[in-house]
């Protein structure tokens, strides 16, 4: 399993993680088998937004004696009520549900205490006014929460959340259709139905791409939810592109985004988990998602997607990284030191480019790579 890191911490994240939302109908026996297989194969990130007591109990048993094998995202702001999940901003409910999670999961700490599902300005203010953020900070002070995180679907609000002190991680919904969602008010339920999505007029939303770059520059880790768009991207009939993507194309798309450390997938069986982990056995061609993004001009043309299809380069330049650091360097008025340091640490630099143009023939998105290399030399001096 590929391991990924981030600047604000030392944890190593397996690039394929575990979302708990589909464990609700899975037996204890199957859950334990799934965790056995996941841990044996390098899956070490688990999201536990689901407050269902049965799932918490099952996961607690499955992780008994090996709690340290999973980085757990535990949420502040979900509660199990009337036999279903509910989002809450009530402090008593938040405290009760968080304590219940620790008890049922047989642990006395959570790796990432996640302020749950913040998508609007009003809710952002509520997080601060209702003292939910203060409560999260207090838990961190006590060592019950190791680091702070949050989940969101809106790039503007997520940027505000990510700017708060102590924020280290964000779980964000990432897939090609959501990245083309340009509605000013993000409503995840409408997004899941692809309401208002018109393939003829759809364009990449720069605010979302800017948010990923913001996280990369600040060192915040991104974990991915809804990589399959709630499953809608996986069939011709439900995909807003009119053409199904494979799970591997969706995973690759998410993992190519800046700052992403892990894509968290929901599994309802051991077989589904095994299928997802085949990601590292299949060919690069089977993960290539360019056929979807080039159906028409979605505003992607000329923009690097960091997919790596332009390799190999005769001078061994890792073109996607050069482009990524160049994009990050060009966001503000000056080049952040951390971006410059990362660029300088690359084994090969843009100055080694011999302008052969081979990479441009391989790039499905029409990126003028030779021009980018020239710009990188201008910006970084090498
Ligand atoms: S230059 Fe093209 S092929 Fe290379 S990483 Fe960027 S988008 Fe992908
Ligand atoms: S043009 Fe430059 S970056 Fe592209 S393959 Fe040739 S040497 Fe490598």
mmCIF file of C-alpha atoms and ligand atoms in Angstrom:
data_model
loop_
_atom_site.group_PDB
_atom_site.id
_atom_site.type_symbol
_atom_site.label_atom_id
_atom_site.label_comp_id
_atom_site.label_asym_id
_atom_site.label_seq_id
_atom_site.Cartn_x
_atom_site.Cartn_y
_atom_site.Cartn_z
ATOM 1 C CA UNK A 1 0.000 0.000 0.000
ATOM 2 C CA UNK A 2 1.270 3.424 -0.929
ATOM 3 C CA UNK A 3 1.871 5.578 2.181
ATOM 4 C CA UNK A 4 1.323 9.324 2.128
ATOM 5 C CA UNK A 5 2.365 12.089 4.524
ATOM 6 C CA UNK A 6 1.465 15.712 5.212
ATOM 7 C CA UNK A 7 3.377 18.687 6.532
ATOM 8 C CA UNK A 8 1.483 19.298 9.799
ATOM 9 C CA UNK A 9 2.061 15.828 11.216
ATOM 10 C CA UNK A 10 4.155 12.705 11.098
ATOM 11 C CA UNK A 11 1.437 10.087 10.553
ATOM 12 C CA UNK A 12 1.691 7.909 7.468
ATOM 13 C CA UNK A 13 -1.620 7.346 5.692
ATOM 14 C CA UNK A 14 -2.384 4.320 3.538
ATOM 15 C CA UNK A 15 -3.689 5.789 0.271
ATOM 16 C CA UNK A 16 -6.784 3.576 0.394
ATOM 17 C CA UNK A 17 -8.768 3.913 3.592
ATOM 18 C CA UNK A 18 -11.934 2.669 5.218
ATOM 19 C CA UNK A 19 -15.228 4.554 5.482
ATOM 20 C CA UNK A 20 -17.689 3.058 7.963
ATOM 21 C CA UNK A 21 -21.013 4.127 6.448
ATOM 22 C CA UNK A 22 -21.738 0.805 4.741
ATOM 23 C CA UNK A 23 -20.963 -1.349 7.793
ATOM 24 C CA UNK A 24 -24.463 -0.871 9.199
ATOM 25 C CA UNK A 25 -25.771 -4.103 7.689
ATOM 26 C CA UNK A 26 -22.564 -6.095 8.048
ATOM 27 C CA UNK A 27 -22.343 -8.853 10.669
ATOM 28 C CA UNK A 28 -19.740 -8.803 13.421
ATOM 29 C CA UNK A 29 -18.006 -11.834 11.899
ATOM 30 C CA UNK A 30 -17.708 -10.193 8.476
ATOM 31 C CA UNK A 31 -16.617 -6.878 10.028
ATOM 32 C CA UNK A 32 -13.771 -8.615 11.872
ATOM 33 C CA UNK A 33 -12.716 -10.406 8.675
ATOM 34 C CA UNK A 34 -12.733 -7.098 6.816
ATOM 35 C CA UNK A 35 -10.508 -5.431 9.401
ATOM 36 C CA UNK A 36 -8.165 -8.450 9.401
ATOM 37 C CA UNK A 37 -7.773 -8.120 5.645
ATOM 38 C CA UNK A 38 -7.572 -4.323 5.692
ATOM 39 C CA UNK A 39 -4.822 -4.237 8.325
ATOM 40 C CA UNK A 40 -2.862 -7.046 6.681
ATOM 41 C CA UNK A 41 -2.915 -5.042 3.446
ATOM 42 C CA UNK A 42 -1.889 -1.637 4.777
ATOM 43 C CA UNK A 43 -5.269 0.070 5.227
ATOM 44 C CA UNK A 44 -4.718 2.265 8.284
ATOM 45 C CA UNK A 45 -7.224 5.129 8.089
ATOM 46 C CA UNK A 46 -10.797 4.721 9.307
ATOM 47 C CA UNK A 47 -13.584 7.272 9.271
ATOM 48 C CA UNK A 48 -16.238 6.802 11.954
ATOM 49 C CA UNK A 49 -18.813 9.482 11.212
ATOM 50 C CA UNK A 50 -21.483 6.806 11.608
ATOM 51 C CA UNK A 51 -22.843 7.004 15.180
ATOM 52 C CA UNK A 52 -24.714 3.692 14.920
ATOM 53 C CA UNK A 53 -23.981 1.873 18.224
ATOM 54 C CA UNK A 54 -23.864 -1.515 16.506
ATOM 55 C CA UNK A 55 -21.189 -0.350 14.070
ATOM 56 C CA UNK A 56 -19.222 1.231 16.922
ATOM 57 C CA UNK A 57 -19.452 -2.014 18.918
ATOM 58 C CA UNK A 58 -18.376 -4.138 15.943
ATOM 59 C CA UNK A 59 -15.448 -1.899 15.087
ATOM 60 C CA UNK A 60 -14.405 -1.815 18.761
ATOM 61 C CA UNK A 61 -14.285 -5.610 18.814
ATOM 62 C CA UNK A 62 -12.544 -5.779 15.431
ATOM 63 C CA UNK A 63 -9.800 -3.438 16.645
ATOM 64 C CA UNK A 64 -9.333 -4.971 20.096
ATOM 65 C CA UNK A 65 -5.638 -5.511 20.768
ATOM 66 C CA UNK A 66 -4.640 -3.609 17.621
ATOM 67 C CA UNK A 67 -6.109 -0.140 18.106
ATOM 68 C CA UNK A 68 -2.763 1.379 17.118
ATOM 69 C CA UNK A 69 -3.086 -0.074 13.608
ATOM 70 C CA UNK A 70 -5.764 2.455 12.611
ATOM 71 C CA UNK A 71 -5.756 6.231 12.430
ATOM 72 C CA UNK A 72 -9.342 6.964 13.414
ATOM 73 C CA UNK A 73 -11.342 9.999 12.348
ATOM 74 C CA UNK A 74 -13.995 10.353 15.084
ATOM 75 C CA UNK A 75 -16.711 12.956 14.582
ATOM 76 C CA UNK A 76 -18.024 15.670 16.894
ATOM 77 C CA UNK A 77 -21.530 16.440 15.690
ATOM 78 C CA UNK A 78 -23.210 13.142 14.838
ATOM 79 C CA UNK A 79 -25.668 11.223 16.989
ATOM 80 C CA UNK A 80 -27.771 8.084 16.586
ATOM 81 C CA UNK A 81 -31.405 9.063 17.129
ATOM 82 C CA UNK A 82 -34.656 7.329 16.189
ATOM 83 C CA UNK A 83 -32.579 4.517 14.770
ATOM 84 C CA UNK A 84 -30.735 6.747 12.322
ATOM 85 C CA UNK A 85 -27.810 9.124 11.889
ATOM 86 C CA UNK A 86 -28.427 12.764 12.695
ATOM 87 C CA UNK A 87 -26.163 15.788 12.545
ATOM 88 C CA UNK A 88 -26.275 17.806 15.750
ATOM 89 C CA UNK A 89 -24.974 21.104 17.121
ATOM 90 C CA UNK A 90 -26.317 20.472 20.626
ATOM 91 C CA UNK A 91 -23.381 20.304 23.039
ATOM 92 C CA UNK A 92 -24.967 17.701 25.333
ATOM 93 C CA UNK A 93 -25.657 15.425 22.347
ATOM 94 C CA UNK A 94 -22.173 15.973 20.963
ATOM 95 C CA UNK A 95 -20.532 15.082 24.297
ATOM 96 C CA UNK A 96 -22.771 12.068 24.821
ATOM 97 C CA UNK A 97 -22.142 10.701 21.318
ATOM 98 C CA UNK A 98 -18.387 11.282 21.490
ATOM 99 C CA UNK A 99 -18.110 9.491 24.862
ATOM 100 C CA UNK A 100 -20.288 6.675 23.517
ATOM 101 C CA UNK A 101 -17.910 6.288 20.572
ATOM 102 C CA UNK A 102 -14.879 5.992 22.865
ATOM 103 C CA UNK A 103 -16.619 3.457 25.102
ATOM 104 C CA UNK A 104 -18.019 1.269 22.346
ATOM 105 C CA UNK A 105 -14.823 1.373 20.352
ATOM 106 C CA UNK A 106 -12.845 0.457 23.471
ATOM 107 C CA UNK A 107 -10.392 3.301 23.117
ATOM 108 C CA UNK A 108 -9.341 6.310 25.162
ATOM 109 C CA UNK A 109 -8.174 8.431 22.247
ATOM 110 C CA UNK A 110 -9.150 9.477 18.730
ATOM 111 C CA UNK A 111 -6.439 10.345 16.226
ATOM 112 C CA UNK A 112 -8.432 13.042 14.419
ATOM 113 C CA UNK A 113 -11.341 14.706 16.213
ATOM 114 C CA UNK A 114 -13.516 15.814 13.306
ATOM 115 C CA UNK A 115 -15.949 18.715 13.540
ATOM 116 C CA UNK A 116 -18.659 17.201 11.425
ATOM 117 C CA UNK A 117 -20.123 18.511 8.155
ATOM 118 C CA UNK A 118 -19.620 22.279 8.057
ATOM 119 C CA UNK A 119 -20.909 23.652 4.753
ATOM 120 C CA UNK A 120 -22.425 27.076 5.436
ATOM 121 C CA UNK A 121 -21.392 30.413 6.896
ATOM 122 C CA UNK A 122 -24.196 30.117 9.433
ATOM 123 C CA UNK A 123 -22.953 26.732 10.558
ATOM 124 C CA UNK A 124 -19.345 27.933 10.651
ATOM 125 C CA UNK A 125 -20.422 30.702 13.062
ATOM 126 C CA UNK A 126 -22.412 28.196 15.101
ATOM 127 C CA UNK A 127 -19.321 26.008 15.492
ATOM 128 C CA UNK A 128 -17.556 28.957 17.113
ATOM 129 C CA UNK A 129 -20.555 30.405 19.038
ATOM 130 C CA UNK A 130 -21.792 27.079 20.434
ATOM 131 C CA UNK A 131 -18.308 26.366 21.764
ATOM 132 C CA UNK A 132 -17.982 23.188 19.684
ATOM 133 C CA UNK A 133 -14.571 24.308 18.492
ATOM 134 C CA UNK A 134 -13.571 25.119 22.093
ATOM 135 C CA UNK A 135 -14.726 21.649 23.173
ATOM 136 C CA UNK A 136 -12.589 20.073 20.434
ATOM 137 C CA UNK A 137 -9.591 22.135 21.566
ATOM 138 C CA UNK A 138 -10.194 21.067 25.187
ATOM 139 C CA UNK A 139 -10.285 17.384 24.176
ATOM 140 C CA UNK A 140 -7.044 17.921 22.330
ATOM 141 C CA UNK A 141 -5.492 19.525 25.398
ATOM 142 C CA UNK A 142 -6.515 16.475 27.416
ATOM 143 C CA UNK A 143 -4.951 14.171 24.812
ATOM 144 C CA UNK A 144 -8.284 12.482 24.042
ATOM 145 C CA UNK A 145 -8.074 13.914 20.540
ATOM 146 C CA UNK A 146 -4.601 13.851 19.031
ATOM 147 C CA UNK A 147 -5.289 16.278 16.213
ATOM 148 C CA UNK A 148 -8.203 18.385 14.977
ATOM 149 C CA UNK A 149 -10.022 17.949 11.698
ATOM 150 C CA UNK A 150 -13.372 18.607 10.071
ATOM 151 C CA UNK A 151 -15.540 17.424 7.206
ATOM 152 C CA UNK A 152 -17.093 19.612 4.543
ATOM 153 C CA UNK A 153 -18.359 19.678 0.962
ATOM 154 C CA UNK A 154 -18.003 23.411 0.336
ATOM 155 C CA UNK A 155 -14.642 24.835 -0.744
ATOM 156 C CA UNK A 156 -15.189 28.349 0.609
ATOM 157 C CA UNK A 157 -16.349 27.265 4.064
ATOM 158 C CA UNK A 158 -13.746 24.496 4.119
ATOM 159 C CA UNK A 159 -11.032 27.096 3.504
ATOM 160 C CA UNK A 160 -12.326 29.077 6.510
ATOM 161 C CA UNK A 161 -12.361 25.954 8.663
ATOM 162 C CA UNK A 162 -8.893 24.963 7.496
ATOM 163 C CA UNK A 163 -7.640 28.429 8.475
ATOM 164 C CA UNK A 164 -8.583 27.915 12.137
ATOM 165 C CA UNK A 165 -5.693 27.258 14.514
ATOM 166 C CA UNK A 166 -4.856 23.622 15.094
ATOM 167 C CA UNK A 167 -6.705 22.253 12.037
ATOM 168 C CA UNK A 168 -4.641 19.410 10.595
ATOM 169 C CA UNK A 169 -7.015 17.407 8.398
ATOM 170 C CA UNK A 170 -10.146 17.801 6.310
ATOM 171 C CA UNK A 171 -12.391 15.093 4.906
ATOM 172 C CA UNK A 172 -13.762 16.522 1.657
ATOM 173 C CA UNK A 173 -15.992 15.102 -1.101
ATOM 174 C CA UNK A 174 -13.899 14.789 -4.265
ATOM 175 C CA UNK A 175 -14.867 13.419 -7.677
ATOM 176 C CA UNK A 176 -14.950 14.930 -11.187
ATOM 177 C CA UNK A 177 -18.668 15.772 -11.099
ATOM 178 C CA UNK A 178 -18.492 17.586 -7.754
ATOM 179 C CA UNK A 179 -15.369 19.396 -8.928
ATOM 180 C CA UNK A 180 -17.550 20.853 -11.711
ATOM 181 C CA UNK A 181 -20.240 21.974 -9.269
ATOM 182 C CA UNK A 182 -20.302 25.759 -9.527
ATOM 183 C CA UNK A 183 -23.464 26.564 -7.601
ATOM 184 C CA UNK A 184 -22.716 29.280 -5.004
ATOM 185 C CA UNK A 185 -24.544 27.391 -2.254
ATOM 186 C CA UNK A 186 -23.218 23.887 -1.847
ATOM 187 C CA UNK A 187 -25.985 21.474 -0.959
ATOM 188 C CA UNK A 188 -24.534 18.008 -0.804
ATOM 189 C CA UNK A 189 -27.944 16.366 -1.182
ATOM 190 C CA UNK A 190 -28.501 18.216 -4.469
ATOM 191 C CA UNK A 191 -24.942 17.444 -5.527
ATOM 192 C CA UNK A 192 -25.498 13.752 -4.875
ATOM 193 C CA UNK A 193 -28.432 13.862 -7.300
ATOM 194 C CA UNK A 194 -26.282 15.953 -9.693
ATOM 195 C CA UNK A 195 -29.127 18.441 -9.653
ATOM 196 C CA UNK A 196 -28.463 21.284 -12.076
ATOM 197 C CA UNK A 197 -25.432 19.523 -13.586
ATOM 198 C CA UNK A 198 -25.438 20.018 -17.345
ATOM 199 C CA UNK A 199 -22.636 18.213 -19.134
ATOM 200 C CA UNK A 200 -22.810 20.787 -21.969
ATOM 201 C CA UNK A 201 -22.053 23.744 -19.734
ATOM 202 C CA UNK A 202 -20.148 22.112 -16.862
ATOM 203 C CA UNK A 203 -16.768 23.610 -15.991
ATOM 204 C CA UNK A 204 -14.182 22.886 -13.339
ATOM 205 C CA UNK A 205 -14.860 24.998 -10.261
ATOM 206 C CA UNK A 206 -11.648 26.947 -9.536
ATOM 207 C CA UNK A 207 -12.669 27.424 -5.872
ATOM 208 C CA UNK A 208 -12.440 23.688 -5.297
ATOM 209 C CA UNK A 209 -9.048 23.384 -6.979
ATOM 210 C CA UNK A 210 -7.851 26.423 -5.011
ATOM 211 C CA UNK A 211 -8.972 24.746 -1.777
ATOM 212 C CA UNK A 212 -6.884 21.648 -2.526
ATOM 213 C CA UNK A 213 -3.891 23.867 -3.245
ATOM 214 C CA UNK A 214 -4.526 25.856 -0.063
ATOM 215 C CA UNK A 215 -4.393 22.619 1.972
ATOM 216 C CA UNK A 216 -1.228 21.486 0.220
ATOM 217 C CA UNK A 217 0.476 24.826 0.876
ATOM 218 C CA UNK A 218 -0.602 24.919 4.542
ATOM 219 C CA UNK A 219 0.266 21.256 5.067
ATOM 220 C CA UNK A 220 -3.269 20.107 5.873
ATOM 221 C CA UNK A 221 -4.087 16.498 5.000
ATOM 222 C CA UNK A 222 -7.135 15.815 2.831
ATOM 223 C CA UNK A 223 -9.005 12.550 3.135
ATOM 224 C CA UNK A 224 -11.592 11.892 0.463
ATOM 225 C CA UNK A 225 -15.243 10.974 0.807
ATOM 226 C CA UNK A 226 -17.776 10.360 -1.962
ATOM 227 C CA UNK A 227 -15.117 9.456 -4.513
ATOM 228 C CA UNK A 228 -17.816 7.538 -6.461
ATOM 229 C CA UNK A 229 -20.406 10.315 -6.075
ATOM 230 C CA UNK A 230 -22.499 8.022 -3.877
ATOM 231 C CA UNK A 231 -22.214 5.340 -6.580
ATOM 232 C CA UNK A 232 -23.815 7.496 -9.291
ATOM 233 C CA UNK A 233 -20.591 7.815 -11.269
ATOM 234 C CA UNK A 234 -20.315 4.062 -11.659
ATOM 235 C CA UNK A 235 -23.109 3.450 -14.183
ATOM 236 C CA UNK A 236 -23.903 4.994 -17.571
ATOM 237 C CA UNK A 237 -27.471 5.685 -16.520
ATOM 238 C CA UNK A 238 -26.708 7.636 -13.357
ATOM 239 C CA UNK A 239 -23.418 9.316 -14.239
ATOM 240 C CA UNK A 240 -23.943 12.992 -15.160
ATOM 241 C CA UNK A 241 -21.334 12.430 -17.876
ATOM 242 C CA UNK A 242 -23.587 9.783 -19.468
ATOM 243 C CA UNK A 243 -20.691 7.380 -19.214
ATOM 244 C CA UNK A 244 -19.706 5.195 -16.277
ATOM 245 C CA UNK A 245 -16.378 5.533 -14.514
ATOM 246 C CA UNK A 246 -14.751 2.531 -12.865
ATOM 247 C CA UNK A 247 -14.007 2.614 -9.148
ATOM 248 C CA UNK A 248 -10.320 2.710 -10.077
ATOM 249 C CA UNK A 249 -10.722 5.793 -12.275
ATOM 250 C CA UNK A 250 -12.573 7.537 -9.437
ATOM 251 C CA UNK A 251 -9.904 6.529 -6.909
ATOM 252 C CA UNK A 252 -7.079 7.710 -9.148
ATOM 253 C CA UNK A 253 -8.845 11.023 -9.801
ATOM 254 C CA UNK A 254 -9.169 11.669 -6.060
ATOM 255 C CA UNK A 255 -5.642 10.519 -5.242
ATOM 256 C CA UNK A 256 -4.189 12.833 -7.913
ATOM 257 C CA UNK A 257 -5.486 15.937 -6.156
ATOM 258 C CA UNK A 258 -3.017 18.043 -4.134
ATOM 259 C CA UNK A 259 -2.908 17.378 -0.352
ATOM 260 C CA UNK A 260 -4.878 14.117 -0.622
ATOM 261 C CA UNK A 261 -3.463 11.449 1.689
ATOM 262 C CA UNK A 262 -6.183 8.807 1.515
ATOM 263 C CA UNK A 263 -9.407 8.025 -0.262
ATOM 264 C CA UNK A 264 -11.893 6.534 2.196
ATOM 265 C CA UNK A 265 -14.246 4.047 0.605
ATOM 266 C CA UNK A 266 -17.280 2.403 2.135
ATOM 267 C CA UNK A 267 -17.301 -1.399 1.927
ATOM 268 C CA UNK A 268 -20.298 -3.615 2.569
ATOM 269 C CA UNK A 269 -18.357 -6.886 2.302
ATOM 270 C CA UNK A 270 -14.891 -8.379 2.274
ATOM 271 C CA UNK A 271 -15.215 -8.867 -1.481
ATOM 272 C CA UNK A 272 -15.742 -5.135 -2.035
ATOM 273 C CA UNK A 273 -12.682 -4.359 0.077
ATOM 274 C CA UNK A 274 -10.591 -6.859 -1.885
ATOM 275 C CA UNK A 275 -11.804 -5.363 -5.169
ATOM 276 C CA UNK A 276 -10.786 -1.839 -4.111
ATOM 277 C CA UNK A 277 -7.311 -2.991 -3.072
ATOM 278 C CA UNK A 278 -6.730 -4.349 -6.583
ATOM 279 C CA UNK A 279 -6.008 -0.698 -7.398
ATOM 280 C CA UNK A 280 -2.332 -1.442 -6.942
ATOM 281 C CA UNK A 281 -2.404 -4.541 -9.157
ATOM 282 C CA UNK A 282 -4.084 -3.164 -12.268
ATOM 283 C CA UNK A 283 -2.404 -1.226 -15.065
ATOM 284 C CA UNK A 284 -2.160 2.564 -15.192
ATOM 285 C CA UNK A 285 -4.288 2.492 -18.355
ATOM 286 C CA UNK A 286 -7.180 0.986 -16.388
ATOM 287 C CA UNK A 287 -7.073 3.925 -13.946
ATOM 288 C CA UNK A 288 -6.829 6.598 -16.648
ATOM 289 C CA UNK A 289 -9.836 8.929 -16.297
ATOM 290 C CA UNK A 290 -8.993 11.232 -19.195
ATOM 291 C CA UNK A 291 -11.775 9.727 -21.351
ATOM 292 C CA UNK A 292 -14.298 11.340 -18.991
ATOM 293 C CA UNK A 293 -12.594 14.701 -18.637
ATOM 294 C CA UNK A 294 -12.143 15.111 -22.375
ATOM 295 C CA UNK A 295 -15.758 14.433 -23.432
ATOM 296 C CA UNK A 296 -15.806 18.187 -24.019
ATOM 297 C CA UNK A 297 -13.885 21.206 -22.746
ATOM 298 C CA UNK A 298 -14.696 21.289 -19.052
ATOM 299 C CA UNK A 299 -12.130 23.980 -18.432
ATOM 300 C CA UNK A 300 -9.573 21.260 -17.840
ATOM 301 C CA UNK A 301 -7.696 21.754 -21.100
ATOM 302 C CA UNK A 302 -4.281 23.206 -20.420
ATOM 303 C CA UNK A 303 -4.620 22.658 -16.674
ATOM 304 C CA UNK A 304 -2.431 20.018 -15.064
ATOM 305 C CA UNK A 305 -4.446 17.351 -13.264
ATOM 306 C CA UNK A 306 -1.260 15.810 -11.767
ATOM 307 C CA UNK A 307 -2.227 12.450 -13.272
ATOM 308 C CA UNK A 308 1.284 11.474 -14.393
ATOM 309 C CA UNK A 309 0.314 10.224 -17.858
ATOM 310 C CA UNK A 310 3.023 12.387 -19.439
ATOM 311 C CA UNK A 311 5.806 10.157 -18.101
ATOM 312 C CA UNK A 312 8.335 8.846 -18.964
ATOM 313 C CA UNK A 313 10.623 11.819 -19.400
ATOM 314 C CA UNK A 314 14.104 11.114 -20.829
ATOM 315 C CA UNK A 315 15.580 13.397 -18.139
ATOM 316 C CA UNK A 316 13.557 11.667 -15.384
ATOM 317 C CA UNK A 317 11.753 14.875 -14.432
ATOM 318 C CA UNK A 318 8.613 14.097 -12.412
ATOM 319 C CA UNK A 319 6.468 16.458 -14.441
ATOM 320 C CA UNK A 320 3.329 16.285 -12.265
ATOM 321 C CA UNK A 321 5.323 17.402 -9.198
ATOM 322 C CA UNK A 322 7.021 20.232 -11.061
ATOM 323 C CA UNK A 323 3.611 21.418 -12.243
ATOM 324 C CA UNK A 324 2.079 21.033 -8.800
ATOM 325 C CA UNK A 325 4.775 23.075 -7.058
ATOM 326 C CA UNK A 326 4.657 25.663 -9.842
ATOM 327 C CA UNK A 327 0.872 26.026 -9.436
ATOM 328 C CA UNK A 328 1.303 26.404 -5.675
ATOM 329 C CA UNK A 329 4.078 28.953 -6.147
ATOM 330 C CA UNK A 330 1.918 31.084 -8.413
ATOM 331 C CA UNK A 331 -1.050 31.367 -6.023
ATOM 332 C CA UNK A 332 0.244 34.297 -3.961
ATOM 333 C CA UNK A 333 2.551 37.273 -4.411
ATOM 334 C CA UNK A 334 5.619 35.354 -3.274
ATOM 335 C CA UNK A 335 6.740 31.742 -3.294
ATOM 336 C CA UNK A 336 6.197 30.100 0.123
ATOM 337 C CA UNK A 337 9.449 28.695 1.550
ATOM 338 C CA UNK A 338 7.891 25.253 2.042
ATOM 339 C CA UNK A 339 6.906 25.061 -1.646
ATOM 340 C CA UNK A 340 10.388 26.146 -2.721
ATOM 341 C CA UNK A 341 11.970 23.578 -0.373
ATOM 342 C CA UNK A 342 9.786 20.796 -1.780
ATOM 343 C CA UNK A 343 10.639 21.788 -5.318
ATOM 344 C CA UNK A 344 14.376 21.936 -4.577
ATOM 345 C CA UNK A 345 14.166 18.483 -2.963
ATOM 346 C CA UNK A 346 13.009 16.912 -6.243
ATOM 347 C CA UNK A 347 15.709 14.669 -7.735
ATOM 348 C CA UNK A 348 15.386 16.364 -11.144
ATOM 349 C CA UNK A 349 14.413 19.935 -11.951
ATOM 350 C CA UNK A 350 12.818 21.784 -14.827
ATOM 351 C CA UNK A 351 16.205 23.192 -15.861
ATOM 352 C CA UNK A 352 17.118 19.696 -17.072
ATOM 353 C CA UNK A 353 14.306 19.731 -19.657
ATOM 354 C CA UNK A 354 15.684 19.318 -23.202
ATOM 355 C CA UNK A 355 12.364 20.405 -24.773
ATOM 356 C CA UNK A 356 11.910 17.111 -26.595
ATOM 357 C CA UNK A 357 8.113 17.418 -26.304
ATOM 358 C CA UNK A 358 7.533 13.693 -25.762
ATOM 359 C CA UNK A 359 5.546 14.419 -22.617
ATOM 360 C CA UNK A 360 3.122 16.716 -24.434
ATOM 361 C CA UNK A 361 2.186 13.916 -26.817
ATOM 362 C CA UNK A 362 1.198 11.802 -23.801
ATOM 363 C CA UNK A 363 -0.714 14.479 -21.902
ATOM 364 C CA UNK A 364 -4.474 13.977 -22.386
ATOM 365 C CA UNK A 365 -5.227 17.491 -21.136
ATOM 366 C CA UNK A 366 -3.203 19.550 -23.598
ATOM 367 C CA UNK A 367 -0.825 21.004 -20.998
ATOM 368 C CA UNK A 368 1.978 23.042 -22.567
ATOM 369 C CA UNK A 369 4.581 21.243 -20.497
ATOM 370 C CA UNK A 370 7.640 22.814 -22.090
ATOM 371 C CA UNK A 371 6.271 26.276 -21.265
ATOM 372 C CA UNK A 372 5.598 25.109 -17.708
ATOM 373 C CA UNK A 373 9.196 23.916 -17.402
ATOM 374 C CA UNK A 374 10.451 27.329 -18.542
ATOM 375 C CA UNK A 375 8.186 29.045 -16.020
ATOM 376 C CA UNK A 376 9.368 26.732 -13.235
ATOM 377 C CA UNK A 377 12.997 27.664 -13.954
ATOM 378 C CA UNK A 378 12.019 31.340 -13.891
ATOM 379 C CA UNK A 379 10.171 30.936 -10.550
ATOM 380 C CA UNK A 380 12.512 28.546 -8.725
ATOM 381 C CA UNK A 381 15.782 29.431 -10.434
ATOM 382 C CA UNK A 382 16.651 25.843 -11.307
HETATM 383 S S1 LIG B 1 1.098 17.452 -17.660
HETATM 384 FE FE1 LIG B 1 -0.716 16.352 -18.408
HETATM 385 S S2 LIG B 1 -0.254 14.189 -18.252
HETATM 386 FE FE2 LIG B 1 1.274 15.290 -17.039
HETATM 387 S S3 LIG B 1 0.474 15.260 -14.975
HETATM 388 FE FE3 LIG B 1 -0.248 17.158 -15.909
HETATM 389 S S4 LIG B 1 -2.227 16.673 -16.802
HETATM 390 FE FE4 LIG B 1 -1.252 14.714 -16.334
HETATM 391 S S1 LIG B 2 9.943 18.131 -22.907
HETATM 392 FE FE1 LIG B 2 11.166 18.204 -21.055
HETATM 393 S S2 LIG B 2 9.802 17.505 -19.461
HETATM 394 FE FE2 LIG B 2 8.915 16.846 -21.408
HETATM 395 S S3 LIG B 2 9.680 14.762 -21.726
HETATM 396 FE FE3 LIG B 2 11.086 16.170 -22.792
HETATM 397 S S4 LIG B 2 12.676 16.595 -21.271
HETATM 398 FE FE4 LIG B 2 10.973 15.720 -20.147
#
